[in-house]
Amino acid sequence: MAITEQTPKQLKEYEERFIDEAWNSGNYDIIEESVSEDYVGHWFDIEEGDVDRDGLEAFIRSAREGFSDFHMDVEFMVAEDDMVTVGFTVEGTHDGEFMGIPPTDEFGSSPGILVHKIGEDGMVVEGWAVWDALGQMQQLGVVPESFTLASFLETGANLAKQDVLKRTKR
């Protein structure tokens, strides 16, 4: 699925297909087909630092396993030169472990933005992503809606009791 000619239209078509197949359908073959072996992802990783192509796949898998009805909706998309930017909203029911957090069976949604840079060979070589993780954790009942020092400490103590903090270090 590598893009040889990088027109804005082709970048958008690639990204729509990637979101539909990898994120929404769980077709992980598209990652090997379209993401470079040298991929570097700059976004939150529990293990710290940047992630490689395997780390990207592992994160997508963990989101789909943590939220069995996971879905990503594209809110907007902008493509220029060798970059495509997507504004998105993800949603789902937290009915599996996600980022070391046991299922809460709560429904949540979170807005975010991702950017992919396409290399000369048409493969994704770099990615950036941010999303409202705090808002997501509040919707799932993991973090209190009103955020005070006391509620922060209480949340930390509750997570420690459930061994969540140890599990995130795996």
Short mmCIF file of N, CA and C in Angstrom, two decimals:
data_model
loop_
_atom_site.label_atom_id
_atom_site.label_comp_id
_atom_site.label_asym_id
_atom_site.label_seq_id
_atom_site.Cartn_x
_atom_site.Cartn_y
_atom_site.Cartn_z
N MET A 1 0.80 -1.19 0.00
CA MET A 1 0.00 0.00 0.00
C MET A 1 0.85 1.26 0.00
N ALA A 2 2.13 1.16 -0.21
CA ALA A 2 3.01 2.32 -0.22
C ALA A 2 2.55 3.33 -1.27
N ILE A 3 2.69 4.60 -0.96
CA ILE A 3 2.28 5.67 -1.85
C ILE A 3 3.50 6.11 -2.65
N THR A 4 3.46 5.98 -3.96
CA THR A 4 4.62 6.40 -4.75
C THR A 4 4.50 7.86 -5.15
N GLU A 5 3.31 8.31 -5.50
CA GLU A 5 3.07 9.71 -5.81
C GLU A 5 2.31 10.30 -4.64
N GLN A 6 2.84 11.37 -4.07
CA GLN A 6 2.29 11.86 -2.81
C GLN A 6 1.45 13.12 -3.00
N THR A 7 0.36 13.01 -3.73
CA THR A 7 -0.56 14.15 -3.83
C THR A 7 -1.37 14.21 -2.55
N PRO A 8 -1.89 15.39 -2.21
CA PRO A 8 -2.73 15.48 -1.01
C PRO A 8 -3.89 14.49 -1.05
N LYS A 9 -4.51 14.30 -2.20
CA LYS A 9 -5.62 13.35 -2.30
C LYS A 9 -5.16 11.93 -1.97
N GLN A 10 -4.00 11.53 -2.47
CA GLN A 10 -3.50 10.18 -2.19
C GLN A 10 -3.11 10.01 -0.72
N LEU A 11 -2.54 11.05 -0.12
CA LEU A 11 -2.21 10.98 1.30
C LEU A 11 -3.48 10.78 2.13
N LYS A 12 -4.53 11.51 1.79
CA LYS A 12 -5.79 11.37 2.52
C LYS A 12 -6.40 9.99 2.32
N GLU A 13 -6.37 9.48 1.10
CA GLU A 13 -6.91 8.14 0.83
C GLU A 13 -6.13 7.08 1.61
N TYR A 14 -4.79 7.24 1.65
CA TYR A 14 -3.97 6.31 2.43
C TYR A 14 -4.40 6.33 3.90
N GLU A 15 -4.49 7.54 4.45
CA GLU A 15 -4.79 7.66 5.88
C GLU A 15 -6.17 7.12 6.21
N GLU A 16 -7.15 7.40 5.37
CA GLU A 16 -8.50 6.86 5.59
C GLU A 16 -8.48 5.34 5.60
N ARG A 17 -7.72 4.75 4.67
CA ARG A 17 -7.63 3.28 4.61
C ARG A 17 -6.92 2.74 5.85
N PHE A 18 -5.83 3.40 6.26
CA PHE A 18 -5.08 2.96 7.43
C PHE A 18 -5.96 2.98 8.68
N ILE A 19 -6.70 4.07 8.87
CA ILE A 19 -7.58 4.17 10.04
C ILE A 19 -8.66 3.10 9.98
N ASP A 20 -9.28 2.94 8.82
CA ASP A 20 -10.35 1.96 8.70
C ASP A 20 -9.84 0.53 8.93
N GLU A 21 -8.71 0.20 8.33
CA GLU A 21 -8.23 -1.18 8.44
C GLU A 21 -7.53 -1.47 9.76
N ALA A 22 -6.57 -0.64 10.16
CA ALA A 22 -5.80 -0.94 11.37
C ALA A 22 -6.60 -0.63 12.63
N TRP A 23 -7.07 0.61 12.74
CA TRP A 23 -7.73 1.03 13.97
C TRP A 23 -9.14 0.48 14.11
N ASN A 24 -9.94 0.56 13.04
CA ASN A 24 -11.36 0.20 13.16
C ASN A 24 -11.66 -1.26 12.87
N SER A 25 -10.82 -1.93 12.08
CA SER A 25 -11.11 -3.33 11.71
C SER A 25 -10.12 -4.33 12.29
N GLY A 26 -9.00 -3.86 12.82
CA GLY A 26 -8.02 -4.78 13.40
C GLY A 26 -7.25 -5.57 12.35
N ASN A 27 -7.12 -5.04 11.14
CA ASN A 27 -6.29 -5.67 10.11
C ASN A 27 -4.87 -5.14 10.27
N TYR A 28 -4.05 -5.88 10.98
CA TYR A 28 -2.70 -5.42 11.30
C TYR A 28 -1.72 -5.62 10.16
N ASP A 29 -2.11 -6.36 9.13
CA ASP A 29 -1.24 -6.53 7.96
C ASP A 29 -0.95 -5.20 7.29
N ILE A 30 -1.88 -4.27 7.37
CA ILE A 30 -1.67 -2.97 6.74
C ILE A 30 -0.49 -2.23 7.36
N ILE A 31 -0.18 -2.51 8.60
CA ILE A 31 0.94 -1.84 9.25
C ILE A 31 2.24 -2.25 8.57
N GLU A 32 2.44 -3.54 8.34
CA GLU A 32 3.64 -4.01 7.67
C GLU A 32 3.70 -3.51 6.22
N GLU A 33 2.53 -3.43 5.58
CA GLU A 33 2.47 -2.98 4.19
C GLU A 33 2.78 -1.50 4.02
N SER A 34 2.47 -0.68 5.03
CA SER A 34 2.51 0.76 4.83
C SER A 34 3.40 1.55 5.79
N VAL A 35 3.89 0.90 6.83
CA VAL A 35 4.72 1.60 7.81
C VAL A 35 6.15 1.07 7.71
N SER A 36 7.10 1.97 7.56
CA SER A 36 8.50 1.62 7.39
C SER A 36 9.06 0.85 8.58
N GLU A 37 10.00 -0.04 8.31
CA GLU A 37 10.71 -0.74 9.40
C GLU A 37 11.45 0.26 10.29
N ASP A 38 11.77 1.42 9.73
CA ASP A 38 12.50 2.46 10.47
C ASP A 38 11.58 3.49 11.12
N TYR A 39 10.30 3.19 11.18
CA TYR A 39 9.30 4.11 11.74
C TYR A 39 9.68 4.54 13.15
N VAL A 40 9.44 5.84 13.43
CA VAL A 40 9.61 6.38 14.78
C VAL A 40 8.31 7.09 15.14
N GLY A 41 7.69 6.66 16.23
CA GLY A 41 6.45 7.27 16.71
C GLY A 41 6.72 8.08 17.96
N HIS A 42 6.32 9.33 17.91
CA HIS A 42 6.51 10.25 19.05
C HIS A 42 5.16 10.47 19.73
N TRP A 43 4.83 9.64 20.67
CA TRP A 43 3.60 9.75 21.43
C TRP A 43 3.77 8.95 22.70
N PHE A 44 2.81 9.08 23.59
CA PHE A 44 2.89 8.45 24.91
C PHE A 44 3.10 6.94 24.80
N ASP A 45 4.09 6.46 25.50
CA ASP A 45 4.34 5.02 25.59
C ASP A 45 4.65 4.70 27.05
N ILE A 46 3.96 3.72 27.57
CA ILE A 46 4.15 3.35 28.98
C ILE A 46 5.60 3.00 29.27
N GLU A 47 6.27 2.39 28.30
CA GLU A 47 7.66 1.99 28.51
C GLU A 47 8.61 3.17 28.39
N GLU A 48 8.12 4.33 28.00
CA GLU A 48 8.83 5.59 27.85
C GLU A 48 9.49 5.74 26.49
N GLY A 49 9.57 6.97 26.05
CA GLY A 49 10.26 7.29 24.81
C GLY A 49 9.45 6.99 23.56
N ASP A 50 10.15 7.06 22.44
CA ASP A 50 9.54 6.82 21.13
C ASP A 50 9.27 5.34 20.93
N VAL A 51 8.41 5.04 19.94
CA VAL A 51 8.10 3.65 19.63
C VAL A 51 8.47 3.35 18.18
N ASP A 52 8.69 2.08 17.89
CA ASP A 52 8.97 1.64 16.54
C ASP A 52 7.69 1.06 15.92
N ARG A 53 7.82 0.44 14.75
CA ARG A 53 6.64 -0.11 14.07
C ARG A 53 5.95 -1.16 14.93
N ASP A 54 6.71 -2.00 15.60
CA ASP A 54 6.11 -3.01 16.49
C ASP A 54 5.36 -2.35 17.64
N GLY A 55 5.91 -1.25 18.15
CA GLY A 55 5.24 -0.52 19.23
C GLY A 55 3.94 0.11 18.78
N LEU A 56 3.91 0.58 17.52
CA LEU A 56 2.66 1.12 16.96
C LEU A 56 1.60 0.03 16.90
N GLU A 57 1.98 -1.12 16.37
CA GLU A 57 1.02 -2.23 16.28
C GLU A 57 0.56 -2.66 17.67
N ALA A 58 1.49 -2.74 18.61
CA ALA A 58 1.14 -3.16 19.97
C ALA A 58 0.15 -2.18 20.60
N PHE A 59 0.32 -0.88 20.34
CA PHE A 59 -0.59 0.09 20.92
C PHE A 59 -1.98 -0.02 20.30
N ILE A 60 -2.04 -0.18 18.97
CA ILE A 60 -3.34 -0.34 18.32
C ILE A 60 -4.04 -1.60 18.84
N ARG A 61 -3.29 -2.69 18.97
CA ARG A 61 -3.86 -3.93 19.50
C ARG A 61 -4.39 -3.72 20.92
N SER A 62 -3.61 -3.03 21.76
CA SER A 62 -4.03 -2.83 23.15
C SER A 62 -5.29 -1.98 23.23
N ALA A 63 -5.42 -0.98 22.36
CA ALA A 63 -6.64 -0.16 22.35
C ALA A 63 -7.84 -1.01 21.94
N ARG A 64 -7.67 -1.84 20.92
CA ARG A 64 -8.78 -2.67 20.44
C ARG A 64 -9.12 -3.79 21.44
N GLU A 65 -8.13 -4.27 22.19
CA GLU A 65 -8.39 -5.29 23.22
C GLU A 65 -9.02 -4.67 24.46
N GLY A 66 -8.64 -3.45 24.79
CA GLY A 66 -9.19 -2.78 25.96
C GLY A 66 -10.60 -2.25 25.75
N PHE A 67 -10.94 -2.01 24.48
CA PHE A 67 -12.25 -1.47 24.11
C PHE A 67 -12.76 -2.32 22.94
N SER A 68 -13.53 -3.35 23.23
CA SER A 68 -13.93 -4.30 22.18
C SER A 68 -14.77 -3.65 21.08
N ASP A 69 -15.44 -2.54 21.39
CA ASP A 69 -16.21 -1.82 20.38
C ASP A 69 -15.50 -0.54 19.95
N PHE A 70 -14.18 -0.53 20.05
CA PHE A 70 -13.35 0.63 19.70
C PHE A 70 -13.68 1.13 18.30
N HIS A 71 -13.77 2.44 18.17
CA HIS A 71 -13.96 3.04 16.84
C HIS A 71 -13.30 4.41 16.81
N MET A 72 -12.64 4.71 15.68
CA MET A 72 -12.03 6.01 15.46
C MET A 72 -12.78 6.71 14.32
N ASP A 73 -13.30 7.90 14.61
CA ASP A 73 -13.98 8.72 13.60
C ASP A 73 -13.04 9.86 13.20
N VAL A 74 -12.93 10.10 11.91
CA VAL A 74 -12.13 11.21 11.40
C VAL A 74 -12.99 12.47 11.46
N GLU A 75 -12.48 13.49 12.13
CA GLU A 75 -13.18 14.77 12.24
C GLU A 75 -12.73 15.74 11.15
N PHE A 76 -11.43 15.71 10.83
CA PHE A 76 -10.89 16.51 9.74
C PHE A 76 -9.57 15.89 9.30
N MET A 77 -9.15 16.25 8.10
CA MET A 77 -7.89 15.73 7.57
C MET A 77 -7.27 16.80 6.67
N VAL A 78 -5.98 17.04 6.86
CA VAL A 78 -5.23 18.00 6.05
C VAL A 78 -3.96 17.30 5.56
N ALA A 79 -3.70 17.42 4.26
CA ALA A 79 -2.50 16.81 3.69
C ALA A 79 -1.73 17.86 2.89
N GLU A 80 -0.41 17.85 3.08
CA GLU A 80 0.44 18.78 2.35
C GLU A 80 1.84 18.20 2.29
N ASP A 81 2.47 18.34 1.14
CA ASP A 81 3.82 17.81 0.92
C ASP A 81 3.86 16.33 1.28
N ASP A 82 4.65 15.97 2.30
CA ASP A 82 4.78 14.56 2.69
C ASP A 82 4.13 14.26 4.04
N MET A 83 3.18 15.13 4.45
CA MET A 83 2.56 14.98 5.77
C MET A 83 1.04 14.96 5.64
N VAL A 84 0.43 14.17 6.52
CA VAL A 84 -1.03 14.16 6.63
C VAL A 84 -1.39 14.27 8.11
N THR A 85 -2.33 15.17 8.41
CA THR A 85 -2.76 15.42 9.78
C THR A 85 -4.24 15.06 9.90
N VAL A 86 -4.56 14.35 10.96
CA VAL A 86 -5.93 13.89 11.18
C VAL A 86 -6.40 14.32 12.56
N GLY A 87 -7.54 14.97 12.61
CA GLY A 87 -8.24 15.20 13.87
C GLY A 87 -9.23 14.06 14.03
N PHE A 88 -9.26 13.44 15.18
CA PHE A 88 -10.10 12.25 15.34
C PHE A 88 -10.80 12.25 16.69
N THR A 89 -11.80 11.40 16.79
CA THR A 89 -12.43 11.08 18.07
C THR A 89 -12.49 9.57 18.15
N VAL A 90 -11.98 9.01 19.25
CA VAL A 90 -12.09 7.58 19.49
C VAL A 90 -13.13 7.36 20.57
N GLU A 91 -13.80 6.20 20.48
CA GLU A 91 -14.80 5.89 21.50
C GLU A 91 -14.90 4.38 21.66
N GLY A 92 -15.40 3.99 22.83
CA GLY A 92 -15.60 2.58 23.07
C GLY A 92 -15.87 2.31 24.54
N THR A 93 -16.23 1.06 24.80
CA THR A 93 -16.51 0.60 26.15
C THR A 93 -15.26 -0.09 26.70
N HIS A 94 -14.80 0.35 27.84
CA HIS A 94 -13.58 -0.17 28.45
C HIS A 94 -13.89 -1.51 29.12
N ASP A 95 -13.90 -2.58 28.30
CA ASP A 95 -14.26 -3.90 28.81
C ASP A 95 -13.10 -4.88 28.80
N GLY A 96 -11.88 -4.37 28.63
CA GLY A 96 -10.66 -5.17 28.71
C GLY A 96 -9.57 -4.32 29.31
N GLU A 97 -8.47 -4.94 29.68
CA GLU A 97 -7.36 -4.17 30.25
C GLU A 97 -6.79 -3.23 29.21
N PHE A 98 -6.49 -1.99 29.60
CA PHE A 98 -5.89 -1.00 28.71
C PHE A 98 -4.87 -0.20 29.49
N MET A 99 -3.64 -0.20 29.01
CA MET A 99 -2.54 0.51 29.65
C MET A 99 -2.41 0.12 31.12
N GLY A 100 -2.64 -1.16 31.39
CA GLY A 100 -2.52 -1.66 32.75
C GLY A 100 -3.72 -1.40 33.63
N ILE A 101 -4.76 -0.77 33.09
CA ILE A 101 -5.94 -0.44 33.88
C ILE A 101 -7.01 -1.52 33.66
N PRO A 102 -7.46 -2.16 34.73
CA PRO A 102 -8.49 -3.19 34.61
C PRO A 102 -9.78 -2.62 34.01
N PRO A 103 -10.61 -3.46 33.39
CA PRO A 103 -11.86 -3.00 32.79
C PRO A 103 -12.75 -2.28 33.79
N THR A 104 -13.36 -1.20 33.32
CA THR A 104 -14.32 -0.46 34.15
C THR A 104 -15.74 -0.64 33.62
N ASP A 105 -15.87 -1.17 32.42
CA ASP A 105 -17.16 -1.32 31.72
C ASP A 105 -17.85 0.02 31.48
N GLU A 106 -17.08 1.09 31.50
CA GLU A 106 -17.61 2.43 31.21
C GLU A 106 -17.34 2.78 29.76
N PHE A 107 -18.25 3.54 29.15
CA PHE A 107 -18.07 4.05 27.80
C PHE A 107 -17.35 5.38 27.87
N GLY A 108 -16.42 5.59 26.96
CA GLY A 108 -15.70 6.85 26.91
C GLY A 108 -15.34 7.24 25.50
N SER A 109 -15.09 8.53 25.32
CA SER A 109 -14.63 9.03 24.03
C SER A 109 -13.53 10.05 24.29
N SER A 110 -12.66 10.21 23.30
CA SER A 110 -11.53 11.11 23.47
C SER A 110 -11.14 11.70 22.13
N PRO A 111 -11.00 13.03 22.06
CA PRO A 111 -10.51 13.63 20.83
C PRO A 111 -8.99 13.58 20.77
N GLY A 112 -8.45 13.67 19.57
CA GLY A 112 -7.01 13.69 19.42
C GLY A 112 -6.59 14.12 18.03
N ILE A 113 -5.29 14.20 17.84
CA ILE A 113 -4.70 14.57 16.56
C ILE A 113 -3.53 13.64 16.30
N LEU A 114 -3.43 13.15 15.06
CA LEU A 114 -2.25 12.38 14.67
C LEU A 114 -1.70 12.94 13.37
N VAL A 115 -0.39 12.81 13.22
CA VAL A 115 0.31 13.29 12.03
C VAL A 115 1.21 12.16 11.55
N HIS A 116 1.17 11.89 10.25
CA HIS A 116 2.07 10.91 9.64
C HIS A 116 2.93 11.59 8.60
N LYS A 117 4.22 11.27 8.61
CA LYS A 117 5.15 11.73 7.58
C LYS A 117 5.44 10.53 6.68
N ILE A 118 5.30 10.75 5.37
CA ILE A 118 5.51 9.69 4.39
C ILE A 118 6.90 9.86 3.77
N GLY A 119 7.66 8.77 3.74
CA GLY A 119 9.00 8.79 3.16
C GLY A 119 8.94 8.72 1.64
N GLU A 120 10.12 8.85 1.02
CA GLU A 120 10.21 8.82 -0.44
C GLU A 120 9.74 7.49 -1.03
N ASP A 121 9.82 6.42 -0.25
CA ASP A 121 9.37 5.11 -0.73
C ASP A 121 7.86 4.90 -0.55
N GLY A 122 7.17 5.94 -0.04
CA GLY A 122 5.73 5.85 0.14
C GLY A 122 5.30 5.21 1.44
N MET A 123 6.24 4.91 2.32
CA MET A 123 5.93 4.29 3.61
C MET A 123 5.92 5.36 4.71
N VAL A 124 5.10 5.15 5.73
CA VAL A 124 5.09 6.06 6.87
C VAL A 124 6.41 5.89 7.62
N VAL A 125 7.13 7.00 7.80
CA VAL A 125 8.43 6.93 8.47
C VAL A 125 8.41 7.54 9.86
N GLU A 126 7.41 8.40 10.11
CA GLU A 126 7.37 9.07 11.39
C GLU A 126 5.92 9.41 11.74
N GLY A 127 5.61 9.41 13.02
CA GLY A 127 4.26 9.73 13.45
C GLY A 127 4.26 10.47 14.78
N TRP A 128 3.27 11.32 14.95
CA TRP A 128 3.04 12.04 16.20
C TRP A 128 1.58 11.88 16.55
N ALA A 129 1.25 11.81 17.82
CA ALA A 129 -0.15 11.72 18.22
C ALA A 129 -0.31 12.26 19.63
N VAL A 130 -1.43 12.93 19.84
CA VAL A 130 -1.84 13.39 21.17
C VAL A 130 -3.34 13.15 21.28
N TRP A 131 -3.81 12.88 22.50
CA TRP A 131 -5.24 12.74 22.74
C TRP A 131 -5.51 13.12 24.18
N ASP A 132 -6.76 13.33 24.47
CA ASP A 132 -7.17 13.76 25.81
C ASP A 132 -7.23 12.55 26.74
N ALA A 133 -6.07 12.08 27.15
CA ALA A 133 -5.99 10.90 28.01
C ALA A 133 -6.61 11.17 29.39
N LEU A 134 -6.42 12.37 29.92
CA LEU A 134 -7.01 12.70 31.23
C LEU A 134 -8.54 12.65 31.14
N GLY A 135 -9.10 13.28 30.12
CA GLY A 135 -10.55 13.25 29.95
C GLY A 135 -11.07 11.83 29.79
N GLN A 136 -10.31 11.02 29.05
CA GLN A 136 -10.70 9.62 28.86
C GLN A 136 -10.71 8.88 30.19
N MET A 137 -9.67 9.07 30.99
CA MET A 137 -9.59 8.39 32.29
C MET A 137 -10.69 8.88 33.23
N GLN A 138 -11.07 10.15 33.12
CA GLN A 138 -12.17 10.66 33.94
C GLN A 138 -13.49 10.01 33.53
N GLN A 139 -13.73 9.88 32.21
CA GLN A 139 -14.96 9.25 31.74
C GLN A 139 -15.05 7.79 32.17
N LEU A 140 -13.91 7.13 32.24
CA LEU A 140 -13.89 5.71 32.62
C LEU A 140 -13.98 5.52 34.13
N GLY A 141 -13.93 6.62 34.87
CA GLY A 141 -14.03 6.54 36.32
C GLY A 141 -12.72 6.20 37.01
N VAL A 142 -11.62 6.28 36.26
CA VAL A 142 -10.30 5.97 36.82
C VAL A 142 -9.74 7.17 37.56
N VAL A 143 -10.03 8.37 37.06
CA VAL A 143 -9.58 9.62 37.65
C VAL A 143 -10.83 10.45 37.96
N PRO A 144 -10.90 11.06 39.14
CA PRO A 144 -12.08 11.85 39.50
C PRO A 144 -12.32 13.01 38.53
N GLU A 145 -13.60 13.36 38.33
CA GLU A 145 -13.98 14.47 37.46
C GLU A 145 -13.37 15.79 37.95
N SER A 146 -13.51 16.07 39.26
CA SER A 146 -12.90 17.28 39.81
C SER A 146 -11.52 16.89 40.31
N PHE A 147 -10.54 17.55 39.77
CA PHE A 147 -9.16 17.16 40.02
C PHE A 147 -8.55 18.05 41.09
N THR A 148 -8.39 17.49 42.29
CA THR A 148 -7.75 18.20 43.40
C THR A 148 -6.56 17.36 43.84
N LEU A 149 -5.71 17.93 44.66
CA LEU A 149 -4.57 17.17 45.18
C LEU A 149 -5.06 15.94 45.95
N ALA A 150 -6.10 16.11 46.74
CA ALA A 150 -6.63 14.97 47.51
C ALA A 150 -7.15 13.88 46.59
N SER A 151 -7.88 14.26 45.53
CA SER A 151 -8.40 13.24 44.62
C SER A 151 -7.26 12.59 43.84
N PHE A 152 -6.23 13.37 43.51
CA PHE A 152 -5.06 12.82 42.83
C PHE A 152 -4.38 11.76 43.71
N LEU A 153 -4.17 12.08 44.97
CA LEU A 153 -3.53 11.13 45.89
C LEU A 153 -4.41 9.91 46.11
N GLU A 154 -5.71 10.11 46.22
CA GLU A 154 -6.64 8.99 46.38
C GLU A 154 -6.61 8.07 45.15
N THR A 155 -6.58 8.67 43.98
CA THR A 155 -6.51 7.87 42.75
C THR A 155 -5.22 7.07 42.71
N GLY A 156 -4.10 7.70 43.05
CA GLY A 156 -2.82 6.99 43.08
C GLY A 156 -2.85 5.83 44.06
N ALA A 157 -3.44 6.04 45.22
CA ALA A 157 -3.53 4.97 46.22
C ALA A 157 -4.41 3.84 45.71
N ASN A 158 -5.53 4.17 45.07
CA ASN A 158 -6.41 3.13 44.52
C ASN A 158 -5.74 2.34 43.41
N LEU A 159 -5.01 3.03 42.55
CA LEU A 159 -4.29 2.34 41.47
C LEU A 159 -3.21 1.43 42.05
N ALA A 160 -2.54 1.90 43.10
CA ALA A 160 -1.51 1.08 43.74
C ALA A 160 -2.13 -0.17 44.37
N LYS A 161 -3.29 -0.03 44.99
CA LYS A 161 -3.97 -1.18 45.60
C LYS A 161 -4.32 -2.23 44.56
N GLN A 162 -4.62 -1.79 43.35
CA GLN A 162 -4.98 -2.72 42.28
C GLN A 162 -3.76 -3.20 41.49
N ASP A 163 -2.58 -2.82 41.92
CA ASP A 163 -1.33 -3.16 41.24
C ASP A 163 -1.24 -2.60 39.83
N VAL A 164 -2.05 -1.60 39.50
CA VAL A 164 -2.03 -1.02 38.16
C VAL A 164 -0.68 -0.36 37.89
N LEU A 165 -0.13 0.30 38.88
CA LEU A 165 1.14 0.99 38.67
C LEU A 165 2.25 0.00 38.35
N LYS A 166 2.25 -1.16 38.97
CA LYS A 166 3.25 -2.20 38.68
C LYS A 166 3.04 -2.77 37.29
N ARG A 167 1.78 -2.97 36.89
CA ARG A 167 1.48 -3.56 35.58
C ARG A 167 1.90 -2.65 34.44
N THR A 168 1.85 -1.32 34.65
CA THR A 168 2.22 -0.42 33.58
C THR A 168 3.73 -0.41 33.33
N LYS A 169 4.50 -0.95 34.21
CA LYS A 169 5.96 -0.99 34.05
C LYS A 169 6.42 -2.20 33.25
N ARG A 170 5.48 -3.10 32.89
CA ARG A 170 5.85 -4.31 32.14
C ARG A 170 6.56 -4.01 30.87
#
